XYZ file of N, CA and C in Angstrom:
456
model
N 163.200 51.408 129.196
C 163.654 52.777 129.387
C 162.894 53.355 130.584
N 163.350 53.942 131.312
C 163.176 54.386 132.767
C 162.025 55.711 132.255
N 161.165 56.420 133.064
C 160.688 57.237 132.470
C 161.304 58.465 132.762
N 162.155 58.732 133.299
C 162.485 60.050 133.233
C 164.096 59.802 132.098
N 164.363 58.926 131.610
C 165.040 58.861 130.567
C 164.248 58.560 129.162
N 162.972 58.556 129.277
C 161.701 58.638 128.432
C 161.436 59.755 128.063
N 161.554 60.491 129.276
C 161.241 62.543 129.600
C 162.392 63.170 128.502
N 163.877 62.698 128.684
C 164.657 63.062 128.069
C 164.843 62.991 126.787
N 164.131 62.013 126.465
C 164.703 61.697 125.146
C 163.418 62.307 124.346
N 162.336 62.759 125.309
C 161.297 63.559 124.481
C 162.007 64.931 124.325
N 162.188 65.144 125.231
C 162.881 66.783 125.191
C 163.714 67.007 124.062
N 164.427 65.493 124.226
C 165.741 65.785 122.808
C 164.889 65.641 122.020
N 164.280 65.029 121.640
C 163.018 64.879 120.237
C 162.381 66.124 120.074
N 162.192 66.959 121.017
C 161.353 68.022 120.859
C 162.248 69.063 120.389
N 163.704 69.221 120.653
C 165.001 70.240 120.105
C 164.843 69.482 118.624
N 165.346 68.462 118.265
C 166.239 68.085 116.931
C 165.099 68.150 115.958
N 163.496 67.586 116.388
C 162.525 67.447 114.977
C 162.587 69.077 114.889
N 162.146 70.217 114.961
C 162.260 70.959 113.991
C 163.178 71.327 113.312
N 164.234 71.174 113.636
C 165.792 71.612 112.896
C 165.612 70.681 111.702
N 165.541 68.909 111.940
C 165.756 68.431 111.148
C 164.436 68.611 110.054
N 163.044 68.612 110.357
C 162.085 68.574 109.643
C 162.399 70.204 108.444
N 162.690 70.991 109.487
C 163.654 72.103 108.488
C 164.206 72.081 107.613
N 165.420 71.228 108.308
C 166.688 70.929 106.895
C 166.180 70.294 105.576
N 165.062 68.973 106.195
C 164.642 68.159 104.961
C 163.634 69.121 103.321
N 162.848 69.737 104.611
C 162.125 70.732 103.627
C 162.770 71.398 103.059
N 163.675 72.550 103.214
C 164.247 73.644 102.531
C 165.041 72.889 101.631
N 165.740 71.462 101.854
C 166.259 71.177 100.841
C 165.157 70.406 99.637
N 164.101 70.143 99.897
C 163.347 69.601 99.208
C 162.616 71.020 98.246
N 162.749 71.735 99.656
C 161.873 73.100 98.647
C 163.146 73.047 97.141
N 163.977 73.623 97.977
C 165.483 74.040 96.438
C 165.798 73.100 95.925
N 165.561 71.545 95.844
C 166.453 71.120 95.312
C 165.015 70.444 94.247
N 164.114 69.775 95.082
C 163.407 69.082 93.944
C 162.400 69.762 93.508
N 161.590 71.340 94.170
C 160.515 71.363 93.695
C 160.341 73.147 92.347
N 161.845 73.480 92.797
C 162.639 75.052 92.184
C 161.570 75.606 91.481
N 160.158 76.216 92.813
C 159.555 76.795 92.845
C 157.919 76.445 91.768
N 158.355 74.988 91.523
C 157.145 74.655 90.233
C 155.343 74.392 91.498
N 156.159 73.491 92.398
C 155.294 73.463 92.823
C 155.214 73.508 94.446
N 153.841 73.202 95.834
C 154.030 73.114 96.808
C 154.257 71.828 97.440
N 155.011 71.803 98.219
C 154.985 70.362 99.223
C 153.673 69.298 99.051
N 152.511 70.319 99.621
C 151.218 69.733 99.427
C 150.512 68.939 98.172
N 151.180 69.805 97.618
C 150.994 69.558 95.841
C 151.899 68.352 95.309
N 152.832 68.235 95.438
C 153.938 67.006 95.517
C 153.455 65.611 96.183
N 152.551 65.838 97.447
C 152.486 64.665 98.276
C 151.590 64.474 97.464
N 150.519 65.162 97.084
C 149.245 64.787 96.025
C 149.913 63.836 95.242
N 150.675 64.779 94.123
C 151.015 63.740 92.585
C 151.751 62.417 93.165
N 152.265 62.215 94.555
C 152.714 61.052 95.133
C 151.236 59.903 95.580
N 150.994 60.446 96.390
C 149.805 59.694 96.318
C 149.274 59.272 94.788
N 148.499 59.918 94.214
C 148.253 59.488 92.771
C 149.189 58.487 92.390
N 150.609 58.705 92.188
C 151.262 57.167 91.848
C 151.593 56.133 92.455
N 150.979 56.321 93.845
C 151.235 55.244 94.325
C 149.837 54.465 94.296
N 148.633 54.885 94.630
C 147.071 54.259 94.465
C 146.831 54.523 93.273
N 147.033 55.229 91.791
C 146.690 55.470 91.077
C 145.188 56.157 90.841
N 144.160 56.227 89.881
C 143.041 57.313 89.961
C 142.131 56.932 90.830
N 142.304 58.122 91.566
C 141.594 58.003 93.175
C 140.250 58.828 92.617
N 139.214 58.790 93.901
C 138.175 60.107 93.750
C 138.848 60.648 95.005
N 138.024 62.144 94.583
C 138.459 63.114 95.700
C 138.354 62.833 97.475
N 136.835 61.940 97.416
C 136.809 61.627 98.875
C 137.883 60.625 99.383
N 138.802 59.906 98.855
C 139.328 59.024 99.399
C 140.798 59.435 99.336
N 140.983 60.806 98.454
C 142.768 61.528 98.232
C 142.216 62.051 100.025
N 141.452 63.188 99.765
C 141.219 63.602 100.915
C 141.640 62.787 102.384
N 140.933 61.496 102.382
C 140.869 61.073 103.796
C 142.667 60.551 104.165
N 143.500 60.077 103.132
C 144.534 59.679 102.863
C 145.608 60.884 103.514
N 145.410 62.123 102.950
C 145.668 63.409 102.784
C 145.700 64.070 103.982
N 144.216 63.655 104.934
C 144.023 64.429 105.800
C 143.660 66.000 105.813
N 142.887 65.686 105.153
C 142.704 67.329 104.496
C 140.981 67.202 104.260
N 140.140 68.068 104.352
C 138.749 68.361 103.931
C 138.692 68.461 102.160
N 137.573 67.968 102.037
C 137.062 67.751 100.854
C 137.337 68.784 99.659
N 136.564 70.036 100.367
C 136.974 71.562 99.866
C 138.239 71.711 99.533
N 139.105 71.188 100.616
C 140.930 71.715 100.698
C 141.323 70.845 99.642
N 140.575 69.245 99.002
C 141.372 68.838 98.227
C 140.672 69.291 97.142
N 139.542 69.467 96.893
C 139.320 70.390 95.544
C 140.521 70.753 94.787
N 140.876 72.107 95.404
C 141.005 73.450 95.815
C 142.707 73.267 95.503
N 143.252 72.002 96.077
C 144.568 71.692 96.006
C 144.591 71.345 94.403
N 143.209 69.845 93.364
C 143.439 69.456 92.760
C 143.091 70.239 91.399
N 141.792 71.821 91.972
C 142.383 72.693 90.793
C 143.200 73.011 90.249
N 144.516 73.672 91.641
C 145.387 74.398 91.280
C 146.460 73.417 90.669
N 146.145 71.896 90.671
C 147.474 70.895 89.953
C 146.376 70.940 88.321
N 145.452 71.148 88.145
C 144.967 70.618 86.798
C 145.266 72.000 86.156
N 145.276 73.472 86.725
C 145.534 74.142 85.718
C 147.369 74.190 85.684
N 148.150 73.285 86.581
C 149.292 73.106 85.748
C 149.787 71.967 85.009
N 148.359 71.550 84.627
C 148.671 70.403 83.783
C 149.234 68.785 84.442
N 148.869 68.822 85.403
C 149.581 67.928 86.362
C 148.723 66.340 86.766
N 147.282 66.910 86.643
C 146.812 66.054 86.694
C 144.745 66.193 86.079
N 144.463 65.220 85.929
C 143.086 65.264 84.726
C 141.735 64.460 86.138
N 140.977 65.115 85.742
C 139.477 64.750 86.105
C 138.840 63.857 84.520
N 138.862 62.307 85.635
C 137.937 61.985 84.584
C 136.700 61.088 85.157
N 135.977 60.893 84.304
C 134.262 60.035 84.695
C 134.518 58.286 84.495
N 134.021 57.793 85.722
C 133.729 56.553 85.845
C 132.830 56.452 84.552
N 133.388 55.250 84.014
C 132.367 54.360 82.889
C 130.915 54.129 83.076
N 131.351 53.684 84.225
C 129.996 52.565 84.542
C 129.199 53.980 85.875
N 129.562 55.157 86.259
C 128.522 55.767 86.685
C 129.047 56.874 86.686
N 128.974 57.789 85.494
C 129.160 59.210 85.438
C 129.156 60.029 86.774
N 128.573 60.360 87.310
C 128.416 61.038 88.463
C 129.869 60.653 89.707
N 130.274 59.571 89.305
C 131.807 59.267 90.119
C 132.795 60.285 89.174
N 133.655 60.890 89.840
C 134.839 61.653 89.516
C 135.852 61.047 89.948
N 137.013 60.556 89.063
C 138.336 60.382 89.889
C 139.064 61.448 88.926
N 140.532 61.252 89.901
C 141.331 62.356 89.636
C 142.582 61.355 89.013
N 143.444 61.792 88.126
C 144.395 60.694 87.427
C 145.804 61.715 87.362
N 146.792 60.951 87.047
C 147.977 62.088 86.949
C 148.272 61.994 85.112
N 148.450 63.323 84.744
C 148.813 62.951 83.342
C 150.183 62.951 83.094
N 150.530 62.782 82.037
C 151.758 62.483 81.288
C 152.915 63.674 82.143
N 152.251 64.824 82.245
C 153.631 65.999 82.853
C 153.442 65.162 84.371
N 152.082 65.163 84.585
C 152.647 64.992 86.297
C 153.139 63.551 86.552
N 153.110 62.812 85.875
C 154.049 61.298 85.622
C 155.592 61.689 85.965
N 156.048 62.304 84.943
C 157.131 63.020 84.894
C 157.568 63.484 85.918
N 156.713 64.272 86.530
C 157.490 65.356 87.482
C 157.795 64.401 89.010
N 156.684 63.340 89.316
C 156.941 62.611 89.766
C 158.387 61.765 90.145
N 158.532 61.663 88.701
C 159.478 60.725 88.734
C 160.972 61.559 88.943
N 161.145 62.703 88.675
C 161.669 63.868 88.737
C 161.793 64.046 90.451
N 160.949 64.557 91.205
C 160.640 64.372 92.712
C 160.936 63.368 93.286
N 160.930 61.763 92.681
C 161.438 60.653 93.429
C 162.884 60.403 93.552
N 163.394 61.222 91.905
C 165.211 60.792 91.750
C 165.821 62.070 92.154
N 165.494 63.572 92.554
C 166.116 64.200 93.025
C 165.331 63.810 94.502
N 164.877 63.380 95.436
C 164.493 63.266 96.904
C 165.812 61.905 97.367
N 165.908 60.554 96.556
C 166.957 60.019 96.648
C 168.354 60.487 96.443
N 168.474 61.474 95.415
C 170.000 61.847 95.579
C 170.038 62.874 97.042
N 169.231 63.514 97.420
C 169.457 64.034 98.805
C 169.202 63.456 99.451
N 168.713 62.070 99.387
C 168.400 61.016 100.899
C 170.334 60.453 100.831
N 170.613 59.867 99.802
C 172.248 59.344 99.296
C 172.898 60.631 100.045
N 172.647 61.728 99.795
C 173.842 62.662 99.892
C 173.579 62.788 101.481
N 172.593 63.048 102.178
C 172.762 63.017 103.516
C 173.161 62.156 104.590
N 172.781 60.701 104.020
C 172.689 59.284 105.136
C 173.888 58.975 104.413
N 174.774 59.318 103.149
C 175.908 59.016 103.063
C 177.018 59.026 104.419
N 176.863 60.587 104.393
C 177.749 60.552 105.727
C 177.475 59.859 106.850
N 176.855 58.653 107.043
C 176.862 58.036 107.769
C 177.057 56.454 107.667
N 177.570 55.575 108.919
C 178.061 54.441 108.713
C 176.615 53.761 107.952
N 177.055 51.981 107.635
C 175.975 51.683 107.174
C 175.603 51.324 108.161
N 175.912 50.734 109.447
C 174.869 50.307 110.743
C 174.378 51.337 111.030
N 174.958 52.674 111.071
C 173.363 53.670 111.734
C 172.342 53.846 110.490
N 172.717 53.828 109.063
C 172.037 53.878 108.338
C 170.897 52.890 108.700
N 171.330 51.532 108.793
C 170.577 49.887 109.257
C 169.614 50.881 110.091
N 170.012 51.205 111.448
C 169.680 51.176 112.824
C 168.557 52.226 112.181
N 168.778 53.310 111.641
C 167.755 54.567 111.448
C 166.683 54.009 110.841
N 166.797 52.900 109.568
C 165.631 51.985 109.190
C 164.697 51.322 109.799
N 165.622 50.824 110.583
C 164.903 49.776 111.588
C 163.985 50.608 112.392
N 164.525 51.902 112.875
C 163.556 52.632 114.017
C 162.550 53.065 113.446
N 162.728 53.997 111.850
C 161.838 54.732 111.451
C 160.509 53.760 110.860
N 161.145 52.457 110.803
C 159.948 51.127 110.219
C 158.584 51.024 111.662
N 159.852 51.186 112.446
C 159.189 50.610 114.201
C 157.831 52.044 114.609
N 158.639 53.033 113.908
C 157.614 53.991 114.089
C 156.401 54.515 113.693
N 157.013 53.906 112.303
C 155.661 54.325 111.367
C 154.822 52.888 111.528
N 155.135 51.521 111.787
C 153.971 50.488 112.567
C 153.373 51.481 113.205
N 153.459 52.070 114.639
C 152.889 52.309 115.677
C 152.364 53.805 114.905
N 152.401 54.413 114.493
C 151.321 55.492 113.469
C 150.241 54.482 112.848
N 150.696 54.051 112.571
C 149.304 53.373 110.890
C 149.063 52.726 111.999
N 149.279 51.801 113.107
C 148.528 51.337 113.953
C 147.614 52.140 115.035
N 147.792 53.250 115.547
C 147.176 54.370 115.823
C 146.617 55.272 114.443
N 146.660 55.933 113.661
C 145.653 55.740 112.561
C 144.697 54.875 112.487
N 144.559 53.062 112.358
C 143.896 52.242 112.110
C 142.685 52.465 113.564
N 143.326 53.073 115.110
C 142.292 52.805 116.136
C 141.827 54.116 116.069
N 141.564 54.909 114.871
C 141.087 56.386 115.511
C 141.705 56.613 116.088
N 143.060 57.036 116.757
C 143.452 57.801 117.393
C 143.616 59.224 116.971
């Protein structure tokens, strides 16, 4: 790609990501989270099921967020019941954080309404751009976690 057709296609990248990062949220706000909880709060109980009981320093670094901020995030999920502080066996003084039985749930709740709006949107589209959008968004997120991995 030539660079001033490099230039362009940033520019177009720079119009369409907020519209689309828009669309995805507001429908994620109304459709999966109908005011229970925040985005932030969601990626949490996601994380949790995907590494299972983390401690706070390592949700945090995952998170990208300060230590304080994940506190602060994992108060406000334990007083909705969402998720439990409990003590390492073998050295009390370790804290991890676990998801309980509601935030299991809600999880799973957040994963099957986020697929029926992933279905309902990429429906309208063929299955090769569907293919093609995979293929790019795979190609992209390599080159993140590979920039992540160098400090960048």
């Amino acid at each position: 790609m030539s660079q001033r057709s490099l230039l362009e296609f940033a520019d177009t990248m720079n119009e369409l990501m907020p519209a689309v990062m828009q669309g995805f949220g507001r429908r994620q706000a109304s459709e999966l989270y109908k005011g229970k909880i925040t985005i932030p709060q969601a990626l949490l109980l996601e994380l949790l099921n995907r590494e299972g009981e983390s401690r706070m320093t390592d949700m945090a670094r995952l998170m990208h967020v300060s230590t304080a901020a994940m506190t602060g995030l994992v108060d406000r999920m334990i007083l909705h019941g969402y998720v439990e502080r409990v003590y390492d066996p073998g050295d009390r003084r370790i804290i991890k954080i676990k998801l309980t039985a509601a935030g299991n749930e809600l999880v799973k709740k957040i994963i099957t309404r986020r697929r029926s709006m992933i279905v309902n949107i990429f429906g309208a589209l063929s299955r090769k751009d569907r293919d093609d959008y995979l293929r790019i968004m795979k190609q992209v997120e390599g080159v993140l976690v590979k920039e992540g991995h160098n400090g960048r």
